[in-house]
Tab-separated table of C-alpha atoms and ligand atoms in Angstrom:
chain	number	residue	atom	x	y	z
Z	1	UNK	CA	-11.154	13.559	-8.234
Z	2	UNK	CA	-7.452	13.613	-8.380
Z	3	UNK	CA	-5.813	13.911	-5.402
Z	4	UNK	CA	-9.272	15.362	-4.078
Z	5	UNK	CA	-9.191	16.395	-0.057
Z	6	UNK	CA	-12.776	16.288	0.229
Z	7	UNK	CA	-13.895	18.393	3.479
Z	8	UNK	CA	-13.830	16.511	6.511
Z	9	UNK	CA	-17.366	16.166	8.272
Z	10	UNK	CA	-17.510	17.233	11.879
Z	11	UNK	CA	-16.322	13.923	13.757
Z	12	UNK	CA	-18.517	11.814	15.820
Z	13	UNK	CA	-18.680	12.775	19.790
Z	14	UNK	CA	-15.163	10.723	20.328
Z	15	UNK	CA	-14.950	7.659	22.511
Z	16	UNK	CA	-15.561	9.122	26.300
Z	17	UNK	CA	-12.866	6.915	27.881
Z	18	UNK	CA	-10.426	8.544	25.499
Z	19	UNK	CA	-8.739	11.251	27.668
Z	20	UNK	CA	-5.415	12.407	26.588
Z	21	UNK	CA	-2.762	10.296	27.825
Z	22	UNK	CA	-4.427	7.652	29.433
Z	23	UNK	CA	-5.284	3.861	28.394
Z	24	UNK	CA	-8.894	3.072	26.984
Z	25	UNK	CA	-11.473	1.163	28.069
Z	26	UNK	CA	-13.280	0.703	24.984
Z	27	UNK	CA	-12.734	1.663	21.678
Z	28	UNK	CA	-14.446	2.424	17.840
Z	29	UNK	CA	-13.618	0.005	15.506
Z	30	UNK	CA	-14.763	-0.531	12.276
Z	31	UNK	CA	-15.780	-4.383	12.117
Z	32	UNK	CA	-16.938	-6.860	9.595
Z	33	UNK	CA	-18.792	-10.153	10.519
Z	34	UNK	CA	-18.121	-11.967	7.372
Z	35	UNK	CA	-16.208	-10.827	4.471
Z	36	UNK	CA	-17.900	-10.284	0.970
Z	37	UNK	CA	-18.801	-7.193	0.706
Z	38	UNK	CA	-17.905	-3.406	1.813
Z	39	UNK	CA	-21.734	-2.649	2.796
Z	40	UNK	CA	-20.932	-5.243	5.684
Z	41	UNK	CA	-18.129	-2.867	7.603
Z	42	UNK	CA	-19.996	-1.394	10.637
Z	43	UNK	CA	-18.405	0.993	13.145
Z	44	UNK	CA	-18.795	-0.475	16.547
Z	45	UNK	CA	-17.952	0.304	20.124
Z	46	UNK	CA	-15.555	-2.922	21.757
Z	47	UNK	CA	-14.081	-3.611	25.026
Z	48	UNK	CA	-10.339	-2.999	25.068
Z	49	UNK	CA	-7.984	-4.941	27.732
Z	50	UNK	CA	-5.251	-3.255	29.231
Z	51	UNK	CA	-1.610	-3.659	26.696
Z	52	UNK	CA	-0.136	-7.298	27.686
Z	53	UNK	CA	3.536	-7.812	28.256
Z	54	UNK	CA	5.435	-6.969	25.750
Z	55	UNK	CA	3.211	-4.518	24.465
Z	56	UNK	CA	1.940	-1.026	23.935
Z	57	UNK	CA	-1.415	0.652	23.713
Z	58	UNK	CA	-1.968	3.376	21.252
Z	59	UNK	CA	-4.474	5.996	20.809
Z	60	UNK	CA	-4.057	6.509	16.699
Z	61	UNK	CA	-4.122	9.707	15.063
Z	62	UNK	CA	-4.269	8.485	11.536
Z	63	UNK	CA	-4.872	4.989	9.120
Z	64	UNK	CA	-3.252	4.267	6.091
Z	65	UNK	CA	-6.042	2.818	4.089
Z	66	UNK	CA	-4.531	0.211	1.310
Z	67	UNK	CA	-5.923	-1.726	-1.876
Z	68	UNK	CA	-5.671	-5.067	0.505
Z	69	UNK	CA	-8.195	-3.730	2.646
Z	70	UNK	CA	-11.148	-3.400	0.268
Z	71	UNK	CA	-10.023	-7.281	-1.111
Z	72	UNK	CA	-10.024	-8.710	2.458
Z	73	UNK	CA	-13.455	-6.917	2.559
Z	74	UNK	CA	-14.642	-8.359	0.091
Z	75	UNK	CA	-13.298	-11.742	0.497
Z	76	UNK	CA	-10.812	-11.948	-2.236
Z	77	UNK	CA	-7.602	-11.636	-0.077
Z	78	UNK	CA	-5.399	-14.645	0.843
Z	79	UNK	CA	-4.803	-13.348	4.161
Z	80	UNK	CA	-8.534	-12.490	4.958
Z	81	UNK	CA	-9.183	-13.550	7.941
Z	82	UNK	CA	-12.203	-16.406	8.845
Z	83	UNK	CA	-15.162	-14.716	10.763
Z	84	UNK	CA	-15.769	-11.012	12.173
Z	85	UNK	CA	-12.490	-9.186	11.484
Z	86	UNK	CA	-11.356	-5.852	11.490
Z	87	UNK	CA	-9.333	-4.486	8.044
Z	88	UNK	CA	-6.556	-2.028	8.277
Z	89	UNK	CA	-2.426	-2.739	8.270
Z	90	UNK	CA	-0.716	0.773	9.416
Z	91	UNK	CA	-1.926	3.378	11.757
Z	92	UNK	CA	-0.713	6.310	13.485
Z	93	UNK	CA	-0.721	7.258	16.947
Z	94	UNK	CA	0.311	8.280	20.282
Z	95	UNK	CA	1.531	5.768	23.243
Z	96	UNK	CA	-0.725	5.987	26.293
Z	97	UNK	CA	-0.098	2.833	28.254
Z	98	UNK	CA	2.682	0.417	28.151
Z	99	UNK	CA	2.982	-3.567	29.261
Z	100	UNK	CA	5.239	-5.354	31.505
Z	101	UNK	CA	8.676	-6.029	30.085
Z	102	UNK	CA	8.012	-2.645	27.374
Z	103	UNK	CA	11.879	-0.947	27.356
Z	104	UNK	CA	12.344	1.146	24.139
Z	105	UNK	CA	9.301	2.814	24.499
Z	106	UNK	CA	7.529	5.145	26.526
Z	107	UNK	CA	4.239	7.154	27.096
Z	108	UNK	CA	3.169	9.541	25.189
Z	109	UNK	CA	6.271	9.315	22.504
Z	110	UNK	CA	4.395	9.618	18.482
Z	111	UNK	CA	4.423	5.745	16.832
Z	112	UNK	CA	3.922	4.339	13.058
Z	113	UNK	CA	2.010	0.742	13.473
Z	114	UNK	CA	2.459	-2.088	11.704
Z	115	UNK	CA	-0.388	-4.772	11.640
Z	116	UNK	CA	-1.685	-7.641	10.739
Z	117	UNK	CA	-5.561	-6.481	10.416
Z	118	UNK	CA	-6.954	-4.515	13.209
Z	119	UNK	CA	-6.030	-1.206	11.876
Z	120	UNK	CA	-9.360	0.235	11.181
Z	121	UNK	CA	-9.711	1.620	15.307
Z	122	UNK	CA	-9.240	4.951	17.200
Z	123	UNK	CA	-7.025	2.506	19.722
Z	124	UNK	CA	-5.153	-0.801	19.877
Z	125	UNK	CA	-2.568	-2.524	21.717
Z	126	UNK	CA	0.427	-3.337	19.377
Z	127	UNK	CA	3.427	-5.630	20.174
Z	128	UNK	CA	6.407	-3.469	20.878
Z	129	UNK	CA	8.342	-4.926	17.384
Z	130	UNK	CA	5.848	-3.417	15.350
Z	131	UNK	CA	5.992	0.151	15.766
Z	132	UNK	CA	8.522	2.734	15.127
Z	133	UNK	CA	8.948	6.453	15.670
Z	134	UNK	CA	7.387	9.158	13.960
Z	135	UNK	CA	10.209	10.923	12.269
Z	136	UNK	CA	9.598	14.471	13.575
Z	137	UNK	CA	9.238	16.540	11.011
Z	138	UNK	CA	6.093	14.006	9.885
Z	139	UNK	CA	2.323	14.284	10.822
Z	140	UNK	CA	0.431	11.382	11.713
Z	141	UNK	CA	-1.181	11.052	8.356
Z	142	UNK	CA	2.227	10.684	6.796
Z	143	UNK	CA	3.348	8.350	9.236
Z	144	UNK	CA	-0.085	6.311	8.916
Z	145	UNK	CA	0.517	6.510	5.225
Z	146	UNK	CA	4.358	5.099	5.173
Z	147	UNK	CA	4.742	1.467	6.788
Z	148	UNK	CA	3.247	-1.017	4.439
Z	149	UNK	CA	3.716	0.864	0.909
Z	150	UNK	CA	6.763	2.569	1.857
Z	151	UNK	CA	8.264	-1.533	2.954
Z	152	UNK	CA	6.808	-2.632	-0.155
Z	153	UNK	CA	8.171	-0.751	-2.167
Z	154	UNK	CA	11.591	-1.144	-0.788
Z	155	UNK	CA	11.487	-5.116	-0.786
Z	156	UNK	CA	10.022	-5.281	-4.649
Z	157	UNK	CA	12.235	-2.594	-6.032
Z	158	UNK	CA	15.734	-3.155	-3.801
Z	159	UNK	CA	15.586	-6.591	-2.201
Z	160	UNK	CA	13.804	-8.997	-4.813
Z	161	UNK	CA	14.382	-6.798	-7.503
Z	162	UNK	CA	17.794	-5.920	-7.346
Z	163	UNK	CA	17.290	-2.438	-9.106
Z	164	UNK	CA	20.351	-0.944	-8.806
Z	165	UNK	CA	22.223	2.801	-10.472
Z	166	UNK	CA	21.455	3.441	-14.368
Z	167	UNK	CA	18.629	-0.136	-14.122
Z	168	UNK	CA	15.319	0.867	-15.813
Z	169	UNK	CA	12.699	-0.210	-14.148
Z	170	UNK	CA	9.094	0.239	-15.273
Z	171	UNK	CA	6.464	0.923	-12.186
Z	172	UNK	CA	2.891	0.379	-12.567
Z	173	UNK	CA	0.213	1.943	-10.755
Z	174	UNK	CA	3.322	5.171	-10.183
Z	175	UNK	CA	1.283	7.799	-9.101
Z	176	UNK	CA	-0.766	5.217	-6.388
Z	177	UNK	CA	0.558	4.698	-2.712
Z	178	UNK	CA	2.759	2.018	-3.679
Z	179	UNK	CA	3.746	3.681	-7.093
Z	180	UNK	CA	5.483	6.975	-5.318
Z	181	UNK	CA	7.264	5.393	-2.740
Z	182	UNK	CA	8.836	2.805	-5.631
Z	183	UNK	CA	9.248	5.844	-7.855
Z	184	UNK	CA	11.157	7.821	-4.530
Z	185	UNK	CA	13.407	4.283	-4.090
Z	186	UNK	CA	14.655	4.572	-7.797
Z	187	UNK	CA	15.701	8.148	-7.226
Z	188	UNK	CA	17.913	7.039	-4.194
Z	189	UNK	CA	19.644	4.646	-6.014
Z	190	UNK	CA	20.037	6.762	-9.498
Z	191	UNK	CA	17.814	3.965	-11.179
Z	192	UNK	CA	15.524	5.123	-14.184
Z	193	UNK	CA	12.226	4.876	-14.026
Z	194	UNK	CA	9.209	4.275	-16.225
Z	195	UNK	CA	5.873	5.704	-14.560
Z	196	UNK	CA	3.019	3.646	-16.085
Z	197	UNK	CA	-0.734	4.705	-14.778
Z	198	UNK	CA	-4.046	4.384	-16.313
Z	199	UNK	CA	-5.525	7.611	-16.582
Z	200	UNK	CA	-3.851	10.408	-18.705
Z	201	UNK	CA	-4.511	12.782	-16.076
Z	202	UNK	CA	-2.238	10.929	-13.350
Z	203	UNK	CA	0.163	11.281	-16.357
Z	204	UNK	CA	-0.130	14.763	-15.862
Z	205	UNK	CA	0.087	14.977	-12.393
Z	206	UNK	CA	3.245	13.106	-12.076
Z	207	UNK	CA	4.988	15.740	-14.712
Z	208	UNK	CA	3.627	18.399	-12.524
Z	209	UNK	CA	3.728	17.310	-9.204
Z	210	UNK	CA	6.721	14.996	-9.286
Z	211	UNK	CA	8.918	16.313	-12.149
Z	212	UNK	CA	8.754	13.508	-14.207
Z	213	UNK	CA	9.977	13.641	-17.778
Z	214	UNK	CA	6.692	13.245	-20.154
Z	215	UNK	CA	8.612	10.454	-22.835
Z	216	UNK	CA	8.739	8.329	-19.762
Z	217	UNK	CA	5.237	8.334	-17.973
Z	218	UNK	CA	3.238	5.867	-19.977
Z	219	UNK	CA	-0.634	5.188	-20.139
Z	220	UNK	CA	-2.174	2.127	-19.743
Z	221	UNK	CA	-4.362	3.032	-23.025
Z	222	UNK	CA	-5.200	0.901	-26.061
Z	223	UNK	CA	-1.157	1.844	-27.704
Z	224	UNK	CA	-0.043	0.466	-24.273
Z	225	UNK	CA	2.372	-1.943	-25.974
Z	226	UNK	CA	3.505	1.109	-28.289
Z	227	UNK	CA	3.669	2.846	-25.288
Z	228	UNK	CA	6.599	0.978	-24.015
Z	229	UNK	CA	8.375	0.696	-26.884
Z	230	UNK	CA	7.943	4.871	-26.874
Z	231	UNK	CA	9.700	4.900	-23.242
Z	232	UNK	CA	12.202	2.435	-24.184
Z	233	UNK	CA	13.692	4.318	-27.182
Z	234	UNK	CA	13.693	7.366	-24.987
Z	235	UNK	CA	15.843	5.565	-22.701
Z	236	UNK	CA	18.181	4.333	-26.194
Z	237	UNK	CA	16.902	0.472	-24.250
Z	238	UNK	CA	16.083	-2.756	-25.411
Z	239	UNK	CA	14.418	-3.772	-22.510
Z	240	UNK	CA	13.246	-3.265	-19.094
Z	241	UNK	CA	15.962	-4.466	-16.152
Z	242	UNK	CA	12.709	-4.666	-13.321
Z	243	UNK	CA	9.357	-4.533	-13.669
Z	244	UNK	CA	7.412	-3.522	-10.238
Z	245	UNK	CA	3.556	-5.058	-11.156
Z	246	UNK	CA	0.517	-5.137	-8.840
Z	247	UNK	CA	-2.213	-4.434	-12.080
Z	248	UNK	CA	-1.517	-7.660	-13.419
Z	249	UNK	CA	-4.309	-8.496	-16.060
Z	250	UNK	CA	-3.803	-7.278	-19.703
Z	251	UNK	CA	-1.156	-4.863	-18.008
Z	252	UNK	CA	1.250	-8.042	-17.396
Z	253	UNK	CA	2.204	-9.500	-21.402
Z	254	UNK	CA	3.272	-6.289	-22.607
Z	255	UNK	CA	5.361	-5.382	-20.093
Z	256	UNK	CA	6.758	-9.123	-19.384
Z	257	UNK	CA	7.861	-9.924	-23.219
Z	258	UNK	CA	10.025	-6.103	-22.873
Z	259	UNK	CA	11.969	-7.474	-19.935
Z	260	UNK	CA	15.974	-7.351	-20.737
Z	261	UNK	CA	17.884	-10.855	-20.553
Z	262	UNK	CA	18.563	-11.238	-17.038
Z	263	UNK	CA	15.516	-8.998	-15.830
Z	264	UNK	CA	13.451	-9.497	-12.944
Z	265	UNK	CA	9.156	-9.555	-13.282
Z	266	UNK	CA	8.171	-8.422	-9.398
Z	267	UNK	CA	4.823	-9.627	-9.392
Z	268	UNK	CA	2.598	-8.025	-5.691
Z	269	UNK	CA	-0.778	-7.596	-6.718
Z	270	UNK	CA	-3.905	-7.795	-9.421
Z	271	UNK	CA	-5.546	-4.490	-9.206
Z	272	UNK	CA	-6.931	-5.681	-12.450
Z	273	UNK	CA	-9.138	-8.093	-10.472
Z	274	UNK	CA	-10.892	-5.072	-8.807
Z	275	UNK	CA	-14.567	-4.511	-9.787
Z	276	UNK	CA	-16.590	-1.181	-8.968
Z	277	UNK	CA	-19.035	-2.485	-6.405
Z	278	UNK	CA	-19.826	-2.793	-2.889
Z	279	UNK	CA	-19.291	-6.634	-3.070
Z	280	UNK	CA	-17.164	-8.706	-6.387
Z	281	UNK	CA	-18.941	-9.355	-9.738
Z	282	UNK	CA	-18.643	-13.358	-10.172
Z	283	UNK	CA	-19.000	-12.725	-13.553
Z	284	UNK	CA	-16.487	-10.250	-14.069
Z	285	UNK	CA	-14.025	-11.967	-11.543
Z	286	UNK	CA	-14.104	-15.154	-13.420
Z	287	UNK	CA	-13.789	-13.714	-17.128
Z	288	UNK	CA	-10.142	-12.598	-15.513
Z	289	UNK	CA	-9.301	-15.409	-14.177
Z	290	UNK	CA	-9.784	-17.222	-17.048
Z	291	UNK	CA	-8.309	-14.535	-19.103
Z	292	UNK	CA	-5.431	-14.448	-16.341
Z	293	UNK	CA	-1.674	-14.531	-17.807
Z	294	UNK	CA	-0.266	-17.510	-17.640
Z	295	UNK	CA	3.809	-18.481	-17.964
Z	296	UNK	CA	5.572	-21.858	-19.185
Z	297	UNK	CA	8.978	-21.687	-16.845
Z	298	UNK	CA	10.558	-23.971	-19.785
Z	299	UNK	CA	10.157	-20.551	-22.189
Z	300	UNK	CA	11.942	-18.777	-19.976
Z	301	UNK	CA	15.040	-20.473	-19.852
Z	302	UNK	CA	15.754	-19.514	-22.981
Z	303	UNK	CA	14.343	-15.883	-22.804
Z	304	UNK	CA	17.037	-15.544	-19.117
Z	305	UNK	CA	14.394	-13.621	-17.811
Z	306	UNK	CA	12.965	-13.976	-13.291
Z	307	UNK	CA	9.421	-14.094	-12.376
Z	308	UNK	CA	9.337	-13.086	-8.623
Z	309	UNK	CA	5.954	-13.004	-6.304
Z	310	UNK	CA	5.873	-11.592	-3.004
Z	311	UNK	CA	3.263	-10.403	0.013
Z	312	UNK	CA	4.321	-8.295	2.820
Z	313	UNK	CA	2.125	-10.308	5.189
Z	314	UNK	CA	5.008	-12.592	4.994
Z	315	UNK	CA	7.499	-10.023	5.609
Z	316	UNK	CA	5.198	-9.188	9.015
Z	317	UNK	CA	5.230	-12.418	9.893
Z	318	UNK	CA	9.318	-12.712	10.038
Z	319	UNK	CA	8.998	-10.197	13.329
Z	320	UNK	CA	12.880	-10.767	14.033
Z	321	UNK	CA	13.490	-9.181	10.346
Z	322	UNK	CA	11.352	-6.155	10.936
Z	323	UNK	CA	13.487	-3.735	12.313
Z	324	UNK	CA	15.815	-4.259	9.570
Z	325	UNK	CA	13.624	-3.813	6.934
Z	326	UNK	CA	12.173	-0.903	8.104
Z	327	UNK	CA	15.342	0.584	8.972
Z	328	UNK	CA	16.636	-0.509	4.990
Z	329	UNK	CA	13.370	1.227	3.954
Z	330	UNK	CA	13.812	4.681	5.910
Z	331	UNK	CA	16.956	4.798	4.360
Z	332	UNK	CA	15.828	4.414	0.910
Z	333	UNK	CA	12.642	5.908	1.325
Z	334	UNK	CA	13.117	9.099	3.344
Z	335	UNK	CA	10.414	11.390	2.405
Z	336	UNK	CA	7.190	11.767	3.871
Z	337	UNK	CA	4.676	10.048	1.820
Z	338	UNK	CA	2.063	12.268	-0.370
Z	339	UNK	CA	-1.563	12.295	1.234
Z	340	UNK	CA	-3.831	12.347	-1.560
Z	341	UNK	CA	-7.397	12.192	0.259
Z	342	UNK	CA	-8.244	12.634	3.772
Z	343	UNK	CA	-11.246	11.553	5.506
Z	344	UNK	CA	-12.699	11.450	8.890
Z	345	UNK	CA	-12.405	7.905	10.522
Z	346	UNK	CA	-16.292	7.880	10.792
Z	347	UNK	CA	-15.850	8.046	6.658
Z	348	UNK	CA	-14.292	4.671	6.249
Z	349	UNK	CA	-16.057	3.515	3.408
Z	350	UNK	CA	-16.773	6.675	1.266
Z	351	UNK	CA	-12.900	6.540	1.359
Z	352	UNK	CA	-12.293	3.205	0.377
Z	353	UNK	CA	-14.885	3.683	-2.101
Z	354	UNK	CA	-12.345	6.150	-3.703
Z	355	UNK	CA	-9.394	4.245	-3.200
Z	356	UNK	CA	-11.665	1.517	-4.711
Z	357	UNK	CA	-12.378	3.714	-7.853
Z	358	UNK	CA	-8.709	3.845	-9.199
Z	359	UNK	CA	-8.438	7.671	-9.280
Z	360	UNK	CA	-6.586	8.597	-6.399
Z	361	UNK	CA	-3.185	9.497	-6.135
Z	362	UNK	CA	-0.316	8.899	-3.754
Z	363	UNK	CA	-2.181	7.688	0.110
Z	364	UNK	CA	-5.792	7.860	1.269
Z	365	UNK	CA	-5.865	8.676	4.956
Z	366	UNK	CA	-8.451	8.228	7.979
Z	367	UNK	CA	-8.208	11.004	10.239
Z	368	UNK	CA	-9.204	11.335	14.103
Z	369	UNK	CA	-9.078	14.390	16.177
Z	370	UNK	CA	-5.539	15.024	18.166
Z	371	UNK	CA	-6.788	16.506	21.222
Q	401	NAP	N1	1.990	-7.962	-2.170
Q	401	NAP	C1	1.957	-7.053	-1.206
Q	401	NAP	O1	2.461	-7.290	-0.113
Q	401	NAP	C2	1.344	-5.713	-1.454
Q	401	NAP	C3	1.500	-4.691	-0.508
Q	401	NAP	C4	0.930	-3.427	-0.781
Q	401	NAP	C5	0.207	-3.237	-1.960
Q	401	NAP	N2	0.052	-4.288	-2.818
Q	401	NAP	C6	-0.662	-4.095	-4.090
Q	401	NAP	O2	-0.080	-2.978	-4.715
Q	401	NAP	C7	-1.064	-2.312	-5.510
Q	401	NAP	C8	-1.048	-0.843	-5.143
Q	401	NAP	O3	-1.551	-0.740	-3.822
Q	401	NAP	P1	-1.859	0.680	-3.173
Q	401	NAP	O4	-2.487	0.399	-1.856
Q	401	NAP	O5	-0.643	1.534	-3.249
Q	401	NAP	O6	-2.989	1.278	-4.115
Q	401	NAP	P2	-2.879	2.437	-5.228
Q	401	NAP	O7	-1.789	2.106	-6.172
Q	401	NAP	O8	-2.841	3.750	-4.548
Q	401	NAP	O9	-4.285	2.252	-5.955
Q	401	NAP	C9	-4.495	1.123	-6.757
Q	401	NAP	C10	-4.262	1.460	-8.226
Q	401	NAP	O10	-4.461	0.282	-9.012
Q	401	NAP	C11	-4.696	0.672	-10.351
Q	401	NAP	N3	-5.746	-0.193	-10.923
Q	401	NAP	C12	-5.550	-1.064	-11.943
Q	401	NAP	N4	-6.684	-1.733	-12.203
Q	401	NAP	C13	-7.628	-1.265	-11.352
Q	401	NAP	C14	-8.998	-1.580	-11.142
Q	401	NAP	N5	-9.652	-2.516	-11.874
Q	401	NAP	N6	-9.686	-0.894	-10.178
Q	401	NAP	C15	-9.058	0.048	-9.437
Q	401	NAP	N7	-7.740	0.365	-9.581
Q	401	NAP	C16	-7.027	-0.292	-10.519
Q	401	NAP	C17	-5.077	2.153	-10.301
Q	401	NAP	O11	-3.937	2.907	-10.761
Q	401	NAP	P3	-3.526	2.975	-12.319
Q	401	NAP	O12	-4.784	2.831	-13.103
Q	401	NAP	O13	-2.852	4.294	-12.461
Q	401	NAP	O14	-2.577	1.819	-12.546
Q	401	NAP	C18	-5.249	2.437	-8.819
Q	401	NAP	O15	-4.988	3.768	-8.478
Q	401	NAP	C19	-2.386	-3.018	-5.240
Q	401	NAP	O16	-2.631	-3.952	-6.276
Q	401	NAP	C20	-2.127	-3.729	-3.939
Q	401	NAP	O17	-2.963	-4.846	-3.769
Q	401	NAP	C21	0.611	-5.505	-2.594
């Protein structure tokens, strides 16, 4: 199934009020009453008002589908909203209406959406702060695919981080959304990366798809910890100067007692916590907690090692740093992301399914027709 591009069914007649260039009336959206499990997402025809001031209403192209989206599903994200929400952070699109006091952009110009939920739609009305251009030599899909990994990645790996020329830094999850765009930042700044994934076919893929040097791609296997050391005495190291961790779990020791003096844990995620099912296994969910790593901040005083935590949603919520940070990002970041799977929006949850299932690489896209 890697980076599978499974045909794309014929899509659904499209909303009727959708003609090209002008504002909807209503809108698809794929909505959830209550969070808890995937099987609950039903696409739904809603009302949509007119953009208010200060925004602009898009008709998307393309949706960046992310891990976050099948945990706020499912109920196990912090940020899940209470009640009937709608998942999805980034999107694609074109501008076809703007609000009063709307100055920078204009109708029909090509946009990459941020958001805070409300992604999962073929249109939405988006405050002016939280879009950007599409560069021009990017499709939708790559645009939908960029905003959230593309600005995590920078934040972990250049702003809490610190990764700098000649650092190693050991990525987990590098062939995943998140994983390419970190692995992209450390070739900007001459960094040296180790590529850690689970399967020993992403290994593969990364040494033929992205160049990568086998003795440092690592698998998450049962000689994980052996693993590292491998990497590390390829590199002639003693230790890792960042770590860049969303699998947390039995992924998070190894790695944490190979950090350098002065080196820096970025902790953004448990992937580990992710079950195969339509809703969370209590079971399994609780044996990890329980089995969760745990750190004594007086034992690392001695050790001069950094444990640091972070979640975009904060980042989205600082709007007057946005702009900033994305511009930061570009700059660091200035590929097009890799589109691993594409699916028709109508497909939403065969294609977090996959996302779900570990085995993708690089971004898993929801597609609508440009007409
Ligand atoms: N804090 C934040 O603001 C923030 C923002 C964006 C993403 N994230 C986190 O970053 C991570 C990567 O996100 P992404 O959207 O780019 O996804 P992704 O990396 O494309 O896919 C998730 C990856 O997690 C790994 N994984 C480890 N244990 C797993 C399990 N039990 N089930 C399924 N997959 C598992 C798999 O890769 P390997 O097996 O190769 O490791 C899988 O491909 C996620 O944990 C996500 O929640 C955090």
């Amino acid at each position: 199934m890697l980076g599978c591009m499974p045909p794309l069914r014929p899509p659904a007649p499209s909303n009727p009020d959708r003609s090209h260039g002008a504002p909807a009336r209503y809108r698809r959206i794929w909505r959830i009453q209550s969070a808890g499990s995937l099987a609950n997402l039903k696409l739904v025809t809603d009302s949509l008002s007119p953009p208010g001031p200060g925004e602009v209403q898009v008709r998307i192209h393309a949706i960046g589908l992310n891990f976050a989206d099948i945990f706020a599903c499912q109920g196990l994200y912090s940020a899940t909203p209470k009640g009937p929400f709608v998942p999805g952070l980034e999107a694609a699109g074109t501008i076809v209406s703007v609000g009063v006091g709307v100055t920078n952009r204009h109708i029909g110009e090509r946009v990459m959406v941020l958001t805070r939920f409300g992604g999962y739609a073929d249109a939405m009305n988006v405050p002016e702060a939280t879009l950007w251009p599409v560069p021009s030599d990017w499709s939708f899909a790559q645009a939908a695919a960029y905003p959230v990994q593309a600005l995590t990645a920078w934040y972990g790996i250049e702003r809490l981080g610190n990764a700098r020329k000649d650092s190693l830094v050991l990525v987990q999850s590098a062939a995943g959304g998140v994983g390419l765009h970190a692995l992209q930042a450390l070739h900007s700044l001459e960094a040296k990366p180790v590529a850690v994934v689970g399967t020993e076919s992403k290994r593969q893929w990364l040494i033929a798809e992205r160049g990568l040097a086998p003795e440092t791609i690592v698998v998450r296997d049962t000689q994980y910890p052996a693993n590292l050391d491998a990497a590390l005495r390829h590199y002639q190291a003693s230790g890792f100067d960042v770590v860049f961790d969303a699998v947390y779990g039995d992924a998070f020791q190894p790695a944490f007692d190979r950090l350098a003096p002065e080196g820096r844990y970025v902790l953004f995620g448990a992937a580990d916590f992710m079950g195969s099912g339509a809703r969370p296994n209590p079971l399994r969910l609780l044996s990890s907690w329980l089995r969760r790593p745990k750190l004594d901040p007086l034992a690392m005083i001695p050790l001069n090692r950094g444990l640091l935590a972070f979640n975009l949603i904060w980042l989205w919520e600082q709007s007057a740093r946005l702009p900033e940070s994305m511009r930061a990002t570009l700059a660091l970041i200035p590929s097009p992301p890799h589109i691993g799977a594409r699916f028709a929006f109508e497909q939403a949850i065969e294609a977090m399914k996959l996302l779900q299932s570990g085995q993708t690489t690089g971004k898993v896209v929801l597609e609508l027709p440009v007409e």
